[in-house]
Short mmCIF file of C-alpha atoms in Angstrom, two decimals:
data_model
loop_
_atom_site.label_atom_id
_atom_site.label_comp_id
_atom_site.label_asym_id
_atom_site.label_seq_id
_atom_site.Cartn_x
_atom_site.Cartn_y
_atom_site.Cartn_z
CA UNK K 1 0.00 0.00 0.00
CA UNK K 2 1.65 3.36 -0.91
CA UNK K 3 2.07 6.50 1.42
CA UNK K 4 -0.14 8.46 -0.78
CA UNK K 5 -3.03 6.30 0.16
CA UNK K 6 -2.58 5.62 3.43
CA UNK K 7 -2.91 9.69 3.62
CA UNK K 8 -6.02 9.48 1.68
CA UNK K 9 -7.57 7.06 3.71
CA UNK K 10 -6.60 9.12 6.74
CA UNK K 11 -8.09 12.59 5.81
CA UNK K 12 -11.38 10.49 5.08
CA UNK K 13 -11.32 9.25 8.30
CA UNK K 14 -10.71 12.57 9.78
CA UNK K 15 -14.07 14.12 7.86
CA UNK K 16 -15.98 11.16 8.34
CA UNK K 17 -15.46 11.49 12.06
CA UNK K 18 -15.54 15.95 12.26
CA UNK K 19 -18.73 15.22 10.53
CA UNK K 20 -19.76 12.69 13.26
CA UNK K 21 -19.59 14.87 15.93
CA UNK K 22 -21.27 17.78 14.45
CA UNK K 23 -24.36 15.47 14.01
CA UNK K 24 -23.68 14.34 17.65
CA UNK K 25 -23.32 17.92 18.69
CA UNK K 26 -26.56 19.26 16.97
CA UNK K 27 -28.46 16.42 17.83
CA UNK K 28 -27.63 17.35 21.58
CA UNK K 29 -28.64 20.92 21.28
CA UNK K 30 -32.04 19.80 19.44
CA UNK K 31 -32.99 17.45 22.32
CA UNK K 32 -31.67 20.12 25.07
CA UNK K 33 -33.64 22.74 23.36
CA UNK K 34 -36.73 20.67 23.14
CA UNK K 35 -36.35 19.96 26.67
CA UNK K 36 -36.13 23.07 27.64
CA UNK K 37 -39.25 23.86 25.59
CA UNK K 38 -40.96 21.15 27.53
CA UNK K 39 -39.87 22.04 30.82
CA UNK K 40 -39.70 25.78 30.78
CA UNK K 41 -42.42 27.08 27.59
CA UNK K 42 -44.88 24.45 27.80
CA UNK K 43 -45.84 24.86 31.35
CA UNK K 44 -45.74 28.58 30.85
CA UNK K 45 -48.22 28.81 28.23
CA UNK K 46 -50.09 25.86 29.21
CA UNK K 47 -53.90 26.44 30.47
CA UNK K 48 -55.21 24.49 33.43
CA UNK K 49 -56.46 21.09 33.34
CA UNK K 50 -58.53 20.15 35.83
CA UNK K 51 -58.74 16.56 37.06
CA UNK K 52 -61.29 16.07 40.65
CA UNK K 53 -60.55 13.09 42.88
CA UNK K 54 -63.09 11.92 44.97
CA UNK K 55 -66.78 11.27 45.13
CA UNK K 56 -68.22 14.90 44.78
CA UNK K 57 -71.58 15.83 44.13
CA UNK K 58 -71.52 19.38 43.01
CA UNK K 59 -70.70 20.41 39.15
CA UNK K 60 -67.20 21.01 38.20
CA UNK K 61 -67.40 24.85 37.58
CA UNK K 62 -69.04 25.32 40.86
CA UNK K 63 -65.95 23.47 42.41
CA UNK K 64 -63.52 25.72 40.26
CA UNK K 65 -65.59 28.73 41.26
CA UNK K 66 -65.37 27.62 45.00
CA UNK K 67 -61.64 27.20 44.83
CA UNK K 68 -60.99 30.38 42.66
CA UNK K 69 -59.80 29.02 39.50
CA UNK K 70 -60.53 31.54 36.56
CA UNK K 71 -61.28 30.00 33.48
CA UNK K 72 -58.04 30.07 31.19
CA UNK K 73 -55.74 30.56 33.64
CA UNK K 74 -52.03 29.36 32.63
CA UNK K 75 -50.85 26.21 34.82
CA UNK K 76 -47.47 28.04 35.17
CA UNK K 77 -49.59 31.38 37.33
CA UNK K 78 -51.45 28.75 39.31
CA UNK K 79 -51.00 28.48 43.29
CA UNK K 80 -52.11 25.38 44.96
CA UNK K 81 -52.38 26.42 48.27
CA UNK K 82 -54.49 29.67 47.98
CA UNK K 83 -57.37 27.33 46.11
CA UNK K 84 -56.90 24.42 48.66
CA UNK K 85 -57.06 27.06 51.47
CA UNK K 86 -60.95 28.31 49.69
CA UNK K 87 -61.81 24.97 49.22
CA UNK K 88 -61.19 24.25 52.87
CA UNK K 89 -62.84 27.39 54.38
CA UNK K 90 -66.36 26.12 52.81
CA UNK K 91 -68.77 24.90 54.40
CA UNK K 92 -68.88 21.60 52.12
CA UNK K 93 -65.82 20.42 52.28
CA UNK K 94 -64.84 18.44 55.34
CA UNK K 95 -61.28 18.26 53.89
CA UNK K 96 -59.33 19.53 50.44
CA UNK K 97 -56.28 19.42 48.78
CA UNK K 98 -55.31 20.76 45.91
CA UNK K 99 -52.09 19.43 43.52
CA UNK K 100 -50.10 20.74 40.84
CA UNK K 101 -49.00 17.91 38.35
CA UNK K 102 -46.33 18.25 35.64
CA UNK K 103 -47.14 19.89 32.84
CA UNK K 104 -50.47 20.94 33.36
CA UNK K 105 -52.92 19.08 35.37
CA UNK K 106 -54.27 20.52 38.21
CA UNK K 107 -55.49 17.35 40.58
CA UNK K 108 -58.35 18.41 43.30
CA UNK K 109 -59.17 15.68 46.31
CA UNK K 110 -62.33 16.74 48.11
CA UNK K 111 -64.21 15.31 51.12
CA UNK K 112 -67.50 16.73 51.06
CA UNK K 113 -69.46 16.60 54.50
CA UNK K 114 -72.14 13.72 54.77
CA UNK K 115 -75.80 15.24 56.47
CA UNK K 116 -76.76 13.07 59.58
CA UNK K 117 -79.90 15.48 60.18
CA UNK K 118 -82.28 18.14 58.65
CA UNK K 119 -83.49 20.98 60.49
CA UNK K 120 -86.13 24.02 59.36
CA UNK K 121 -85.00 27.30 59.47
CA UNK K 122 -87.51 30.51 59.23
CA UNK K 123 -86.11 32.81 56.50
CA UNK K 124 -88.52 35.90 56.69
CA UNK K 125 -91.57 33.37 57.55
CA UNK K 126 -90.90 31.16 54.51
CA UNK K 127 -89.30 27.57 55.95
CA UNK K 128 -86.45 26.16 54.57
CA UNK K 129 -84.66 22.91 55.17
CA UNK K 130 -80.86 23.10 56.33
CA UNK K 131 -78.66 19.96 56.52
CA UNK K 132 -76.24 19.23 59.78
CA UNK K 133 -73.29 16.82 59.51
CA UNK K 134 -72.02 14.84 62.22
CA UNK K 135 -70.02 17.49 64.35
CA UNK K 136 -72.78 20.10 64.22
CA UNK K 137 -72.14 22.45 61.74
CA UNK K 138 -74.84 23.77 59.33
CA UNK K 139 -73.27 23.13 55.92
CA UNK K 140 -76.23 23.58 53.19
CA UNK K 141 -79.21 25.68 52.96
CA UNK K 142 -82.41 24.21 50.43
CA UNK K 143 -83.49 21.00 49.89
CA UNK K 144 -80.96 17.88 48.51
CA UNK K 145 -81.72 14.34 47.19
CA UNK K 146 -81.20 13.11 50.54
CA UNK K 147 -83.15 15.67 52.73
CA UNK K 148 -86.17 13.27 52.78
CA UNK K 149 -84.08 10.20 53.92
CA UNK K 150 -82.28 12.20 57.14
CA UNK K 151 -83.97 12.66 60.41
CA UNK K 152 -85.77 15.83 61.78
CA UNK K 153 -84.62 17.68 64.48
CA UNK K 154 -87.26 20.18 65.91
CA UNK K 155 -86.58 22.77 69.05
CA UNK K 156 -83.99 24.14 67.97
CA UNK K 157 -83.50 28.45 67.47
CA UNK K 158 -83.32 28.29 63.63
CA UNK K 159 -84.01 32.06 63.10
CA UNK K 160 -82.28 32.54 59.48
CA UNK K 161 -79.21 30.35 59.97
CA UNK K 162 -75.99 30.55 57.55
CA UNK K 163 -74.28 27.87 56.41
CA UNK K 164 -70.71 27.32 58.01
CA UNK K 165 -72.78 28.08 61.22
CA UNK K 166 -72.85 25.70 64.59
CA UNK K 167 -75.02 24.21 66.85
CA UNK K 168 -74.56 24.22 70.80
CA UNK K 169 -71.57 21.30 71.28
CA UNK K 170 -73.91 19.87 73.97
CA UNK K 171 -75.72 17.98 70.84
CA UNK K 172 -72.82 16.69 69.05
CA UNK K 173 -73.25 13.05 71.18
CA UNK K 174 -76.59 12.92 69.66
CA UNK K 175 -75.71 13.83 66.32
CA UNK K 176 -72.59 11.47 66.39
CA UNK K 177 -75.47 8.22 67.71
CA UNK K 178 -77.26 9.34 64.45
CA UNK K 179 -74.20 8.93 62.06
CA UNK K 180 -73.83 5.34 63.76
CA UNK K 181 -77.56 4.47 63.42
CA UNK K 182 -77.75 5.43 59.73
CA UNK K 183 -74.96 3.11 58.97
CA UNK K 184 -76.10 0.24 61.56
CA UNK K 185 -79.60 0.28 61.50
CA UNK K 186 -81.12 2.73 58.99
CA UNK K 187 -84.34 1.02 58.95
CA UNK K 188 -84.68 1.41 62.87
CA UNK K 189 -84.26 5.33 62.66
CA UNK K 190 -86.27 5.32 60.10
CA UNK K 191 -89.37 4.52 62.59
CA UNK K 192 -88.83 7.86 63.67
CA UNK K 193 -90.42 11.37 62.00
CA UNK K 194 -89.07 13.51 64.17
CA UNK K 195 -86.59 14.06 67.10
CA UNK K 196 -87.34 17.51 69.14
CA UNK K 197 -84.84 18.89 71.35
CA UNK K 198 -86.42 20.15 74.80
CA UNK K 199 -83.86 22.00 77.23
CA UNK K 200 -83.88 21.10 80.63
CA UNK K 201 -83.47 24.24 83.24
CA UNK K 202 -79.94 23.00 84.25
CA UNK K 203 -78.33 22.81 80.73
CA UNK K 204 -79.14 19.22 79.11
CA UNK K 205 -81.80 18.23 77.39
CA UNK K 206 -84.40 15.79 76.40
CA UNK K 207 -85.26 14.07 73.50
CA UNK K 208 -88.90 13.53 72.35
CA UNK K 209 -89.45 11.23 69.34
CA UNK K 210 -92.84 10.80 67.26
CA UNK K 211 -92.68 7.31 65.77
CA UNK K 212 -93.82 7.30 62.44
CA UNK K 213 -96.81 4.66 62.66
CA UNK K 214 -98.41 6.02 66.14
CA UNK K 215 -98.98 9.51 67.40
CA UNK K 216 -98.01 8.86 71.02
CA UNK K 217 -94.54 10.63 71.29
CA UNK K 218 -92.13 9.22 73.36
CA UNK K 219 -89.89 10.95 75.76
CA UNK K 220 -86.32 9.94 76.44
CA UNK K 221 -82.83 11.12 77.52
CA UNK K 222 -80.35 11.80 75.25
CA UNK K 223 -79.15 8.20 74.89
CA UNK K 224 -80.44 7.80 71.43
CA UNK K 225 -78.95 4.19 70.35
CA UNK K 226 -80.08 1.33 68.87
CA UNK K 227 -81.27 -0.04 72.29
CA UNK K 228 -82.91 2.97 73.16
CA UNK K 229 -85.15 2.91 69.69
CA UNK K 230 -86.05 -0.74 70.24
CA UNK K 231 -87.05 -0.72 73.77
CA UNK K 232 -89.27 2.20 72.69
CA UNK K 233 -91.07 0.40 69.90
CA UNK K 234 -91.50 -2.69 72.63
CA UNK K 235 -93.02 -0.66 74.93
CA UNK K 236 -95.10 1.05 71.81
CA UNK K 237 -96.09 -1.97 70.91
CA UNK K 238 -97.31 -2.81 74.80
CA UNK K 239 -99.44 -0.32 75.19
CA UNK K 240 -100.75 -0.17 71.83
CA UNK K 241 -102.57 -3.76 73.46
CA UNK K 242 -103.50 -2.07 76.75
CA UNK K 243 -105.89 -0.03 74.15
CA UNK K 244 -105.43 2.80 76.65
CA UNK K 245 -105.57 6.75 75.20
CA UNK K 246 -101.85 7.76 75.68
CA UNK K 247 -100.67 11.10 75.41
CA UNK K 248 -97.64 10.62 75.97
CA UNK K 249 -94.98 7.83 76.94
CA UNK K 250 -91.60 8.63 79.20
CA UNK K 251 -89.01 5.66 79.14
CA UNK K 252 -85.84 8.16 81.18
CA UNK K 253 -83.94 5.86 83.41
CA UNK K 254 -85.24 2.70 82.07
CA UNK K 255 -88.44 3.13 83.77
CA UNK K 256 -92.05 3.58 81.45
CA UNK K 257 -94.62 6.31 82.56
CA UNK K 258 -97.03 7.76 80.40
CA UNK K 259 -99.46 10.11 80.58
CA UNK K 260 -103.24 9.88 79.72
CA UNK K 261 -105.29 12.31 77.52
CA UNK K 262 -107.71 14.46 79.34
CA UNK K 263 -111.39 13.18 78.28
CA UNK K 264 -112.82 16.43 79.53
CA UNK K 265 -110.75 18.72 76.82
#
């Protein structure tokens, strides 16, 4: 092999490679400036999308109006914490959280409070139903799907309430034995149309319950379990045989007294 072509052979060798790296190189900057365009521009001048985790009942654009989230607003502008912090404040919401996901989802995880009982409050004389979740608080104002299911609770000072209101602590045991009997024994509490609060002088209270298939009303301490409901509808039962006119039956402290209606009114 002569000198001239080992030469020759080596130059091509030389461009072959030169040319080599300055694909290598430009492919490099390509895929870093792509990259950058994915991880820098894209998020930028992406617009929200909205993904919502959990078993919510409200529409999507009132849960976006809730948390503050203007329609078109760029993923890149968007803070998580001031829309999980509006989601939280409302009365609905037990719990929220609120995610940003790379590039532009937006993931929102709601617990919406669960109604245990249904009061009536007086809005300028016209009656409205409000529902009350398990700790007490007044969390929706109107009429739902499951308004009819939920107990009534009467007695109570339901001048014009707002939602994201309380009621006194002293009933949260009762409203806590109602969460329990709607998910032991619905069909149980369902005996019962109503459930009226009567203060005693000292602080507690009373409860007295109209069964739904006799109108004697029974009167009981606060104890409102399982037991309590059945030994009630026993003790209906009794003295629906003792064909007696009842006005009124009072099973406190284990013990049954009733009270007769007056013939003479």
């Amino acid at each position: 092999m002569s000198e001239a072509f080992v030469l020759e052979s080596g130059r091509k060798h030389s461009v072959f490679g030169t040319v080599l790296k300055i694909l290598c190189i430009s492919l490099l900057v390509v895929l870093f400036l792509v990259a950058a365009c994915y991880l820098l521009i894209a998020p930028s001048a992406s617009y929200i999308s909205i993904e919502v985790e959990g078993n919510v009942h409200i529409g999507i654009e009132e849960l976006t109006s809730i948390a503050g989230i203007k329609p078109g607003e760029k993923w890149n502008d968007f803070e998580p914490a001031r829309a999980e912090a509006r989601l939280s404040a409302h009365p609905l919401f037990e719990k929220a959280e609120v995610a940003k996901k790379f590039p532009d989802r937006v993931v929102i995880s709601v617990t919406e409070r669960v109604p245990v009982a249904v009061a009536i409050g007086n809005y300028n004389g016209r009656s409205v139903p409000v529902e009350i979740d398990r700790n007490g608080l007044i969390f929706r104002i109107g009429a739902t799907e499951e308004t009819g299911s939920l107990p009534l609770i009467t007695g109570l000072n339901m001048t014009s309430p707002e939602a994201g209101s309380s009621l006194n602590s002293q009933l949260q045991p009762l409203l806590h034995q109602l969460e329990i009997l709607e998910k032991e024994n619905p069909r149980l509490l369902s005996s019962i149309s109503e459930i009226k609060i009567e203060p005693k002088t000292y602080g507690s209270y009373d409860l007295v319950l109209y069964p739904v298939h006799t109108p004697v009303p029974v009167r009981t301490d606060k104890a409102l379990n399982e037991d309590a409901l059945q030994y009630m509808m026993l003790v209906l039962d009794v003295v629906k045989d003792l064909d007696i006119d009842v006005k009124e039956l009072d099973i406190r402290a284990g013990t049954v007294a009733y009270t007769l209606n007056d013939k003479s009114a």
